[in-house]
Short mmCIF file of C-alpha atoms and ligand atoms in Angstrom, two decimals:
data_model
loop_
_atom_site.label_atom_id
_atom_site.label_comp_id
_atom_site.label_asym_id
_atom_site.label_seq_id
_atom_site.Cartn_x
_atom_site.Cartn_y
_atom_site.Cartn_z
CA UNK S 1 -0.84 75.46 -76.74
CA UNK S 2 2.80 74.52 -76.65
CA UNK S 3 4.99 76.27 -74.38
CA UNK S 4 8.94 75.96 -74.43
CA UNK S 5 11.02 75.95 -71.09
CA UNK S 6 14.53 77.17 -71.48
CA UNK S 7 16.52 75.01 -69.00
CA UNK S 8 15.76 72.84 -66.38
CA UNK S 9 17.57 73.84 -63.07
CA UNK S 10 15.27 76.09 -60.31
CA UNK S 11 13.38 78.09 -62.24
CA UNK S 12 12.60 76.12 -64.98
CA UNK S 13 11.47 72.57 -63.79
CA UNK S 14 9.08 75.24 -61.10
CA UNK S 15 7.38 76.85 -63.98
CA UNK S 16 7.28 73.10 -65.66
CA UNK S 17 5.54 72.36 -62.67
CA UNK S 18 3.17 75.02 -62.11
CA UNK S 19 2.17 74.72 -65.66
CA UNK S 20 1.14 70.80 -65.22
CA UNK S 21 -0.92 71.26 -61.93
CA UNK S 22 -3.16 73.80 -63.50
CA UNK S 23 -4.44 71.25 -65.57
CA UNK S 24 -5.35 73.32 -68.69
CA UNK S 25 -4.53 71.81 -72.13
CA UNK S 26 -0.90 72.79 -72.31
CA UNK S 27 2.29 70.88 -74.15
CA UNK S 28 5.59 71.32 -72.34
CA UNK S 29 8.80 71.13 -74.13
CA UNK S 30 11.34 71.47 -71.09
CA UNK S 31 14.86 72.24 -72.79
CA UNK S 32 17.79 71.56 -71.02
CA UNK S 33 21.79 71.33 -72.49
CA UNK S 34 22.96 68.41 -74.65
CA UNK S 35 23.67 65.35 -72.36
CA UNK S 36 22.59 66.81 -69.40
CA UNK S 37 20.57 65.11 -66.60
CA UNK S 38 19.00 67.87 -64.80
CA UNK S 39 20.48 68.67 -61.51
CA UNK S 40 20.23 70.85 -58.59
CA UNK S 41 23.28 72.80 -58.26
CA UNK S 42 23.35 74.20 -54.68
CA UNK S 43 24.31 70.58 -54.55
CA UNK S 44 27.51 71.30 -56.97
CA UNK S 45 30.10 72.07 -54.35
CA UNK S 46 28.25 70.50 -50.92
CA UNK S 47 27.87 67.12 -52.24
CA UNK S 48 29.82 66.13 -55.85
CA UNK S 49 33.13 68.30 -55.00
CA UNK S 50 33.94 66.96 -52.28
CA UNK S 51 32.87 63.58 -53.23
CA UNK S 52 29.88 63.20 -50.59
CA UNK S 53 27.51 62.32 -53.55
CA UNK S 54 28.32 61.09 -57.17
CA UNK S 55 26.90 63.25 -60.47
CA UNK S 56 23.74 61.73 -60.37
CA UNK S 57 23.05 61.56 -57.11
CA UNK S 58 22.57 65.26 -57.32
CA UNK S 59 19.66 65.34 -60.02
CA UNK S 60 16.41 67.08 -59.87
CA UNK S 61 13.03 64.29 -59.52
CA UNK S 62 11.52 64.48 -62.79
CA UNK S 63 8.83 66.96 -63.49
CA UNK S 64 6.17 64.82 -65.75
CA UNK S 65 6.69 67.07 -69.07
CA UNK S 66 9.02 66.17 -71.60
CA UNK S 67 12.71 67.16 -71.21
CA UNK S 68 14.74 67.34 -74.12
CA UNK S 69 18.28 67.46 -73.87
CA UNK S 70 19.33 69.33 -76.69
CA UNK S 71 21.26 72.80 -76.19
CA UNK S 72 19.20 76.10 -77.40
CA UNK S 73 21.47 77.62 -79.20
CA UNK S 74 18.69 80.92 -80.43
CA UNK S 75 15.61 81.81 -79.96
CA UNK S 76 13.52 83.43 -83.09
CA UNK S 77 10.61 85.41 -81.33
CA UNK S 78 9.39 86.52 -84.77
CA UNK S 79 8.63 82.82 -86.53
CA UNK S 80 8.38 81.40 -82.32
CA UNK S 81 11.29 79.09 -82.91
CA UNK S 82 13.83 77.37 -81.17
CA UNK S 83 17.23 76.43 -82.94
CA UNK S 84 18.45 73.30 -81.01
CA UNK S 85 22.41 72.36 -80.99
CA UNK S 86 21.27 69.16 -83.10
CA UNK S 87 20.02 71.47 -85.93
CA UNK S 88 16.22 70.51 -85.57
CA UNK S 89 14.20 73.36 -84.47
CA UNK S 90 10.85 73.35 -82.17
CA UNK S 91 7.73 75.79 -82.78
CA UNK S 92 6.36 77.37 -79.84
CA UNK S 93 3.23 79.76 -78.52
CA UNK S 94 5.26 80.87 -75.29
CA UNK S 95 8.53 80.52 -74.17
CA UNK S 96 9.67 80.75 -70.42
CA UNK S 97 13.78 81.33 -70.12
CA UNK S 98 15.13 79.70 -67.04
CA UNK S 99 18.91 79.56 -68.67
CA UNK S 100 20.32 80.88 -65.21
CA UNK S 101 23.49 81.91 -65.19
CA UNK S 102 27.18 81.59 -66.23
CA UNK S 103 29.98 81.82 -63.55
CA UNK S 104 32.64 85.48 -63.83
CA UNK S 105 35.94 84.59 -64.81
CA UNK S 106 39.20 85.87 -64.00
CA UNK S 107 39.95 88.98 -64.94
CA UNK S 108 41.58 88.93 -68.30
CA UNK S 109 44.30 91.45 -67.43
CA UNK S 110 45.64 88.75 -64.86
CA UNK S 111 48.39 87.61 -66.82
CA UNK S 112 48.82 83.84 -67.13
CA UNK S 113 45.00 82.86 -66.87
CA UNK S 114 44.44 81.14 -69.88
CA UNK S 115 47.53 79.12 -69.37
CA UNK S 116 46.65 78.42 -65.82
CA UNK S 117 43.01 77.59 -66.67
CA UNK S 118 44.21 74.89 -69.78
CA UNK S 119 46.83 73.37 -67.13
CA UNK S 120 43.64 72.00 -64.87
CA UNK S 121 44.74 73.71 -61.84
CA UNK S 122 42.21 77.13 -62.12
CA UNK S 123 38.86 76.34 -61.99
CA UNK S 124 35.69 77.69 -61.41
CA UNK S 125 32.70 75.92 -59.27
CA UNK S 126 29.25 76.03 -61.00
CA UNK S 127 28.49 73.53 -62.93
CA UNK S 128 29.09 68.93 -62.68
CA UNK S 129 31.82 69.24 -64.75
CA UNK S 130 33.81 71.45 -62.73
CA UNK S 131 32.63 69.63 -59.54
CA UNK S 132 34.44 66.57 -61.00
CA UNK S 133 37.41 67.98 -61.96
CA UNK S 134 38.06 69.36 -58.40
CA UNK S 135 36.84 66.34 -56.78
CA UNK S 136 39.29 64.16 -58.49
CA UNK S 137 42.46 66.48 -58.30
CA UNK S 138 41.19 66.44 -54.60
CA UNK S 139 41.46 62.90 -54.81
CA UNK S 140 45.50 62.68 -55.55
CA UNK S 141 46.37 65.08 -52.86
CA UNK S 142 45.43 65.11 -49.35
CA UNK S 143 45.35 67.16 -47.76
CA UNK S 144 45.31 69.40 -50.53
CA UNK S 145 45.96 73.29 -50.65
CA UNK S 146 43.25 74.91 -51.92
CA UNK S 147 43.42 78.63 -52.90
CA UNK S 148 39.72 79.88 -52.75
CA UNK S 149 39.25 83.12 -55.18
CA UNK S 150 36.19 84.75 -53.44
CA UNK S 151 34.44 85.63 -50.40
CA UNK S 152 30.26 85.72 -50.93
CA UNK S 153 28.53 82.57 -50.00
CA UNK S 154 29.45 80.21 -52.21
CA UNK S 155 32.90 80.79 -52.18
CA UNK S 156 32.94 81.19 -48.30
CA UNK S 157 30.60 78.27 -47.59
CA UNK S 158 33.23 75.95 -50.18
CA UNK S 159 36.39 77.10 -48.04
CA UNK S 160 34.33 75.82 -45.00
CA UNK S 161 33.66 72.36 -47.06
CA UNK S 162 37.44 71.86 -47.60
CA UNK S 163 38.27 73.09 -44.34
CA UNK S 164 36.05 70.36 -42.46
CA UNK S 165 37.49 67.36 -45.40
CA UNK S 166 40.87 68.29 -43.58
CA UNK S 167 42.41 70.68 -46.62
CA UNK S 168 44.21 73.53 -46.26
CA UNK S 169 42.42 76.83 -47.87
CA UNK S 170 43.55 80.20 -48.18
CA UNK S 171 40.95 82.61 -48.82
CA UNK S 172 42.16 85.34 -51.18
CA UNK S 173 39.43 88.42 -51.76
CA UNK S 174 39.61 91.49 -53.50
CA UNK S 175 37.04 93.27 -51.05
CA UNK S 176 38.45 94.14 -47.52
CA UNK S 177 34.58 92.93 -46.47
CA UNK S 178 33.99 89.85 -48.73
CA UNK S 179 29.87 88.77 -48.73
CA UNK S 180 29.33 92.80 -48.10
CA UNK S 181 27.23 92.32 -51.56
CA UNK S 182 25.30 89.63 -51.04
CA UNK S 183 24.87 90.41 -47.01
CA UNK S 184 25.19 93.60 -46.59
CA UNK S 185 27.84 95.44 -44.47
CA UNK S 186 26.51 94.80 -41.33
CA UNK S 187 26.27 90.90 -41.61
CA UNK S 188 29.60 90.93 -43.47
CA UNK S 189 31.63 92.23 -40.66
CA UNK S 190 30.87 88.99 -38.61
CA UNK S 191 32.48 86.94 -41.66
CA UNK S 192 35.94 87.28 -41.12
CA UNK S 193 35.77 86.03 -37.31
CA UNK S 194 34.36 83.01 -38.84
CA UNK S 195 36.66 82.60 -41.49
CA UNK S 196 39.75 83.48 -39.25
CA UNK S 197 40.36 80.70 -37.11
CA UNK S 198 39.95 78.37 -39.59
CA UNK S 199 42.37 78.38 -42.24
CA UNK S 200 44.47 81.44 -44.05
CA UNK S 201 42.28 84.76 -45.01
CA UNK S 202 43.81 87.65 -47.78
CA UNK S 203 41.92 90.27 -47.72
CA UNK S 204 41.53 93.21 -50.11
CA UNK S 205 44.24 91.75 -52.26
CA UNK S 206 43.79 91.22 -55.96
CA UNK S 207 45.90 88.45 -57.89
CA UNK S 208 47.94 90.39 -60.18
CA UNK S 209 49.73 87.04 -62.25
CA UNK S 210 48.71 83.39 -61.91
CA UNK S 211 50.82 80.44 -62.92
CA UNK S 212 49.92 76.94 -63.49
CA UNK S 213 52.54 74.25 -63.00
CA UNK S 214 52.50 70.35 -63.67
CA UNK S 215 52.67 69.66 -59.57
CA UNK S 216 50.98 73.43 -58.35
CA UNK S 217 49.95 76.42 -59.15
CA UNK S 218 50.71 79.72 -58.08
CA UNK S 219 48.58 83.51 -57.45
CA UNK S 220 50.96 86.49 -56.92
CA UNK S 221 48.97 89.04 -55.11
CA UNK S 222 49.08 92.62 -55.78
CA UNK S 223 51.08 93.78 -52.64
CA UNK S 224 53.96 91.17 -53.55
CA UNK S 225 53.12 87.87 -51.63
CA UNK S 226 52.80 84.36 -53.59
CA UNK S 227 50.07 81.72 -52.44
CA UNK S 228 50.94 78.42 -53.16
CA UNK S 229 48.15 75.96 -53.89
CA UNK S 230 47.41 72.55 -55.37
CA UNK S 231 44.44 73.83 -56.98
CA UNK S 232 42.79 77.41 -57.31
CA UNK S 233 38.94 77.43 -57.65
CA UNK S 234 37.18 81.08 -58.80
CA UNK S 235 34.02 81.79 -57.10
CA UNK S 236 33.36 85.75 -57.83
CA UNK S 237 29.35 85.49 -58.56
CA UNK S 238 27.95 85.16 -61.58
CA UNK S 239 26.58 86.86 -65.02
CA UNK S 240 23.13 85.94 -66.70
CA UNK S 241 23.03 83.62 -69.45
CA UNK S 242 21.07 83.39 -72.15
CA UNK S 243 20.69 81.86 -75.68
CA UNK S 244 21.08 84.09 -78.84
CA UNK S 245 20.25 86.71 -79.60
CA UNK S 246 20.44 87.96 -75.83
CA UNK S 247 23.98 86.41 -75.13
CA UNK S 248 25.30 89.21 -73.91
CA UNK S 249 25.88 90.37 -70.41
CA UNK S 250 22.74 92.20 -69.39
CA UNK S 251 20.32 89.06 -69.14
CA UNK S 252 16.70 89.03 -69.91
CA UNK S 253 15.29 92.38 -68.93
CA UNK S 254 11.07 91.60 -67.08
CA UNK S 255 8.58 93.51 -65.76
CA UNK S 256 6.86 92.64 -62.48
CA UNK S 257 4.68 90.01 -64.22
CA UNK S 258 8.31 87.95 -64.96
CA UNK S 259 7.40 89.17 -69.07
CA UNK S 260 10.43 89.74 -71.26
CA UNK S 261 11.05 93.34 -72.23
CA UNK S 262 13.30 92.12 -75.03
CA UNK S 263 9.84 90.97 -77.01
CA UNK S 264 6.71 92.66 -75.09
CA UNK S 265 3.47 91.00 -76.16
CA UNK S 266 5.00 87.75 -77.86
CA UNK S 267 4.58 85.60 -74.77
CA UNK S 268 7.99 85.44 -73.45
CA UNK S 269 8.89 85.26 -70.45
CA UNK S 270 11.92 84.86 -68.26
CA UNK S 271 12.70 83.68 -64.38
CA UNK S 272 16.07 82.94 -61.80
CA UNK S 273 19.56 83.69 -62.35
CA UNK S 274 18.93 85.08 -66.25
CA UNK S 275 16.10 87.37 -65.35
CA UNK S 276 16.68 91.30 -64.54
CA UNK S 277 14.14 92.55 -62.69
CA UNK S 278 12.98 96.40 -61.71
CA UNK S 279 12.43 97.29 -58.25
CA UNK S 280 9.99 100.52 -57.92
CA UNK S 281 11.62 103.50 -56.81
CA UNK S 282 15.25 102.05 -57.09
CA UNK S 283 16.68 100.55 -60.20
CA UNK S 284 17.36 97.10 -61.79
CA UNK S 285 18.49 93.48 -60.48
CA UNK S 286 19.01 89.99 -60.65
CA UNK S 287 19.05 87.19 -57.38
CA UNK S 288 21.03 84.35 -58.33
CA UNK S 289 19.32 81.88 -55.48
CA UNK S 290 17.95 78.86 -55.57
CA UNK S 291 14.65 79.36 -53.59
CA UNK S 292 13.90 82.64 -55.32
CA UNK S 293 14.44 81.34 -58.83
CA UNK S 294 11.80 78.35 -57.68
CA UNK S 295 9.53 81.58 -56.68
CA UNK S 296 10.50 82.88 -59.90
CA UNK S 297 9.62 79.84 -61.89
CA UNK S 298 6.00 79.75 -60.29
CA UNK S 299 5.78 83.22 -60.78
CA UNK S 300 6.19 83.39 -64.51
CA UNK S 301 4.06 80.01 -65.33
CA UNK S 302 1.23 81.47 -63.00
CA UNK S 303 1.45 85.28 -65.34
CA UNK S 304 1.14 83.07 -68.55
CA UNK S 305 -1.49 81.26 -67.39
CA UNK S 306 -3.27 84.44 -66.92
CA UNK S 307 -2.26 86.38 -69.82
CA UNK S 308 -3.74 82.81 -71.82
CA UNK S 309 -7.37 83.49 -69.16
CA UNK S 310 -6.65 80.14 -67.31
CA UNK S 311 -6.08 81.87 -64.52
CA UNK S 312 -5.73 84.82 -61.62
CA UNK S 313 -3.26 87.57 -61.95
CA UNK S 314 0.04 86.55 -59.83
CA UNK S 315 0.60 90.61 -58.93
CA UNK S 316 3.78 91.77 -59.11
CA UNK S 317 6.98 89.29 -58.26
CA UNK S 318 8.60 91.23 -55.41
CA UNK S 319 11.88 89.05 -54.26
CA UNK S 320 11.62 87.84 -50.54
CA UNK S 321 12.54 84.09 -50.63
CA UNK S 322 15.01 82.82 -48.45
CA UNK S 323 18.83 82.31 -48.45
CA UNK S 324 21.52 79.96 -46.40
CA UNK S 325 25.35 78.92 -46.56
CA UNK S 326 26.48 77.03 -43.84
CA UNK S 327 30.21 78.37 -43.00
CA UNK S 328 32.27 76.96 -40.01
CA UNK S 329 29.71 75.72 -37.63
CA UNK S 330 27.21 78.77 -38.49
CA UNK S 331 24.35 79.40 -40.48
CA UNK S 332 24.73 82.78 -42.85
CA UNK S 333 21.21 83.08 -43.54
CA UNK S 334 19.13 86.05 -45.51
CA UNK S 335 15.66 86.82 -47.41
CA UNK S 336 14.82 89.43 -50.43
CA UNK S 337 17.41 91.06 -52.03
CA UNK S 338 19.67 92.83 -49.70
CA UNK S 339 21.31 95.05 -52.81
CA UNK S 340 17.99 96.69 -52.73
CA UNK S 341 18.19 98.58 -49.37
CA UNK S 342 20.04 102.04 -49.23
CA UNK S 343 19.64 101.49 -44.95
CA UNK S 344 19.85 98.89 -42.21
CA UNK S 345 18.51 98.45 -39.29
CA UNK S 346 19.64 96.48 -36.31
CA UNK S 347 16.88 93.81 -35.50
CA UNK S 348 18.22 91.40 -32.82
CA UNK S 349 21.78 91.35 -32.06
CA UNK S 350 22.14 87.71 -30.81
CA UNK S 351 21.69 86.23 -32.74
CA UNK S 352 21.90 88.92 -35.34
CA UNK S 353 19.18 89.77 -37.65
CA UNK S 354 19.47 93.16 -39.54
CA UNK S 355 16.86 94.56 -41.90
CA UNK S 356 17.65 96.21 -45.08
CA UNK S 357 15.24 99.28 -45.40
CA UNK S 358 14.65 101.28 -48.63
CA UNK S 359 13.21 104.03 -48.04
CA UNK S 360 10.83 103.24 -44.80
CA UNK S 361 10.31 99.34 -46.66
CA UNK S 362 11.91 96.48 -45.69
CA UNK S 363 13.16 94.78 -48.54
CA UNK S 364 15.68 92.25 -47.06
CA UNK S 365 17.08 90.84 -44.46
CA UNK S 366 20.36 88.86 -43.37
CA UNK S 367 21.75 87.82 -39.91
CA UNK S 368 23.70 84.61 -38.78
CA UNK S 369 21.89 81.54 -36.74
CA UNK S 370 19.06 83.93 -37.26
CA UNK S 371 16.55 80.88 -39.14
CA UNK S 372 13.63 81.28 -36.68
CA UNK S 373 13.98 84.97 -36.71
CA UNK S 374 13.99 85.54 -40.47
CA UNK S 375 10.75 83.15 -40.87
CA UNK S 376 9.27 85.32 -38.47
CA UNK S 377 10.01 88.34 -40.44
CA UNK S 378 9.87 87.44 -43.97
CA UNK S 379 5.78 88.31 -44.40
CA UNK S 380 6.56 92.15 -44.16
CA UNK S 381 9.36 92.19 -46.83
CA UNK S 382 7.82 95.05 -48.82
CA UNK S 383 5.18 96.40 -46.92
CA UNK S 384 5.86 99.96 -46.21
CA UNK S 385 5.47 99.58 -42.08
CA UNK S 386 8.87 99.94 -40.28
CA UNK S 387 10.19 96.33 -39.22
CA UNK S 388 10.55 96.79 -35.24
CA UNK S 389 12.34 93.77 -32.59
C1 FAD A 1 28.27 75.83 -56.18
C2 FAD A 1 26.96 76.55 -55.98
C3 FAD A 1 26.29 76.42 -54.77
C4 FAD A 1 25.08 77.10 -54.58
N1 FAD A 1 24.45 76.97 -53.36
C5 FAD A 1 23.31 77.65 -53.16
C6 FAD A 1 22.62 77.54 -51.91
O1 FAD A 1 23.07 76.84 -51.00
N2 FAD A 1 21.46 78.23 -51.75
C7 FAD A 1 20.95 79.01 -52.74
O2 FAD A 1 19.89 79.63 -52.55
N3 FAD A 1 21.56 79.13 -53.95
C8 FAD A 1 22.72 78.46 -54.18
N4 FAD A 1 23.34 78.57 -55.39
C9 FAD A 1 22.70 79.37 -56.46
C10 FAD A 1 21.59 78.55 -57.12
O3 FAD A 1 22.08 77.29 -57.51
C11 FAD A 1 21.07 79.30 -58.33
O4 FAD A 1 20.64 80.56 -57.92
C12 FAD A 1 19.91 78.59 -58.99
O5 FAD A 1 20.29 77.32 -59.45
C13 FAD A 1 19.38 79.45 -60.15
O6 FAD A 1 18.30 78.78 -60.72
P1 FAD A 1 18.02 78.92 -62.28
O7 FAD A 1 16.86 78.05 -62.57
O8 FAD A 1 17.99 80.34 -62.66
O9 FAD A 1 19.34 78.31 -62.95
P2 FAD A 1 19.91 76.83 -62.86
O10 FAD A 1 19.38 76.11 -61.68
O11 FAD A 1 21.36 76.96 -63.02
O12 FAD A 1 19.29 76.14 -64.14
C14 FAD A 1 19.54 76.61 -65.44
C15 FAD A 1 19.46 75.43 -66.38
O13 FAD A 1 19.42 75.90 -67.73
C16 FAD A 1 20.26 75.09 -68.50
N5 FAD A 1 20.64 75.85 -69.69
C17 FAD A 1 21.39 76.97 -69.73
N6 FAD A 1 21.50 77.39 -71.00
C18 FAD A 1 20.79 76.51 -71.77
C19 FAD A 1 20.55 76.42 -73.15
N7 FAD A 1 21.05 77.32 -74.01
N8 FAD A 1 19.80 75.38 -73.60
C20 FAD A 1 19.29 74.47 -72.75
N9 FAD A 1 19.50 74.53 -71.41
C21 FAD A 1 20.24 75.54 -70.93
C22 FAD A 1 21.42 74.82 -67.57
O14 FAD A 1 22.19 73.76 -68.01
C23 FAD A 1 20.67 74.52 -66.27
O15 FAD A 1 20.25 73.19 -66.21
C24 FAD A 1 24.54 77.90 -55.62
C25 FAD A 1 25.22 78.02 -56.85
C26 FAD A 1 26.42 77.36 -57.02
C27 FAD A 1 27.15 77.50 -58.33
#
């Protein structure tokens, strides 16, 4: 039995692992892109951006299986192929996609974006490469001004970074309650008084024009004001991605056993950032974090085993790993997917703790300095008994 890994990040080097420690008679071919070490990329803006710890420094431990560096550029479910970016292909008898995901760009109607992005000044912050590029323009100016495009936790937790390496960020966001998405409304309203004191805050504005210049570059917002900064870095979320022929934007479509829907019965399979996942009674998702894509990985390595009869049945993946971005001193801290909740309800208000109901189920929660609190509540994500302080 030989079973292909797409990508080696969260999800995939989990399910590499998983698939090892069961000890059955199983080859692992763990793919990951061309001249890539694998890394862990929470790491991408808390340790190589701001120059804490170099490239490698930030790699995964190896996983035992054999990791070939060699881009998938398609998958061909019919003949169980993959095409490699070196032209040689590999056979396989189940596939597991842990691509992850691809960072949103700039809107294209924002004139001057290309010509920003080509002068080195616009960047986004997801992968080494772009880590590198901001740690070294960060290394010619200091203190530098940094014009954060953003407000969810990556984007919030990378303005507090800068902030505490003694640059000067402006956070510019196009929702009056940035983080409302991935915290819910509740949580959200506590970001601003943490983002306030610190440094610079536009709200609800959207960059209308962006200009790049050899010394600066420059956003004009949509109510008329310029920010000025030495370097702009995009951090609006991110879109699945996966190899051909499911490049688009919609990701890799599972059902509760982590199974692709794109090839039912062909022994694919997809987990983390790329996978979209159905949650009864409401509609579809994806979580883009690191812990849940690790829950993911050993989720869709334990169904294969099964559907091969090596062992149990995993049950259905239901998302309740937790979440944590460390922004000015404080802890923004969550579990499950908050998205899925259509009500909240006020658990503890110091520190605060609110749980994200749908229905009478608690699917989620998020609070701030709440760690204790949300290990405490985490084992009734998803049972149908109201959560109560
Ligand atoms: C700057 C930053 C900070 C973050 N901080 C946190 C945090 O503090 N906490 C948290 O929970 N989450 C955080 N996240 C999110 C977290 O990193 C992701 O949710 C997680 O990595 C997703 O795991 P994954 O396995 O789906 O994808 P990844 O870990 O991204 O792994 C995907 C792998 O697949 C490879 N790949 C993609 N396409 C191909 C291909 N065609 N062929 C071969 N290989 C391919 C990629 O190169 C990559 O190695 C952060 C993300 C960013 C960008």
């Amino acid at each position: 039995m030989k079973v292909g890994i797409i990508g080696a990040g969260a999800a995939g080097t989990s399910a590499a692992k998983t698939l090892q420690a069961a000890g059955a008679d199983i080859d692992v071919d763990l793919f990951t892109r061309s001249g890539e070490q694998p890394y862990n990329r929470t790491l991408v803006n808390k340790g190589a951006a701001i120059g804490l710890l170099e490239p490698d420094q930030i790699a995964l431990p190896a996983t035992g299986v054999e990791t070939i560096a060699d881009t998938v550029r398609g998958i061909d479910p019919r003949s169980r192929d993959v095409h490699l970016d070196s032209g040689q292909s590999r056979t396989y008898d189940a596939l597991i996609i842990a691509s992850g995901s691809r960072p949103r760009t700039l809107d294209e109607a924002i004139l001057g974006r290309d010509q920003a992005l080509s002068a080195g000044r616009l960047t986004a912050l997801h992968s080494i490469a772009d880590a590198v590029r901001v740690r070294d323009l960060l290394a010619t100016t200091h203190p530098a001004r940094v014009l954060m495009l953003g407000g969810g936790l990556v984007a919030s937790e990378t303005a507090s970074l800068l902030t505490d390496a003694g640059h000067d960020v402006a956070l510019i966001t196009r929702s009056l309650l940035p983080g409302a998405r991935a915290l819910g409304e509740a949580t959200a309203r506590s970001l601003p008084n943490l983002h306030l004191p610190q440094h610079a805050a536009y709200l609800g504005r959207t960059p209308t024009a962006i200009r790049g210049h050899d010394d600066r570059i420059t956003v004009v917002l949509d109510d008329g004001p310029r920010a000025e900064g030495d370097l702009a870095i995009v951090a609006h979320g991110t879109l699945p991605a996966a190899p051909a022929p499911w490049t688009g934007p919609d990701g890799i479509p599972v059902d509760d056993r982590l199974r692709s829907l794109h090839a039912p019965r062909q022994r694919i399979y997809a987990a983390g950032g790329v996978a979209v996942h159905h949650y009864p009674r409401h509609g579809s998702y994806r979580v883009d974090h690191w812990d849940d894509s690790v829950a993911q990985g050993v989720h869709a390595a334990t169904a294969l085993l099964h559907d091969l009869g090596l062992g149990d049945d995993p049950g259905i993946f239901l998302p309740s790993s937790p979440f944590s971005a460390r922004v000015h001193g404080h802890t923004l801290i969550g579990a499950g997917h908050p998205a899925l909740g259509s009500s909240t309800r006020i658990v503890s208000t110091d520190p605060l703790l609110t749980a994200h109901y749908l229905g009478d189920t608690p699917v989620a929660l998020t609070g701030i300095d709440a760690a204790a609190l949300v290990r405490d509540w985490i084992p009734r994500l998803h049972q149908r008994a109201p959560i109560r302080s």
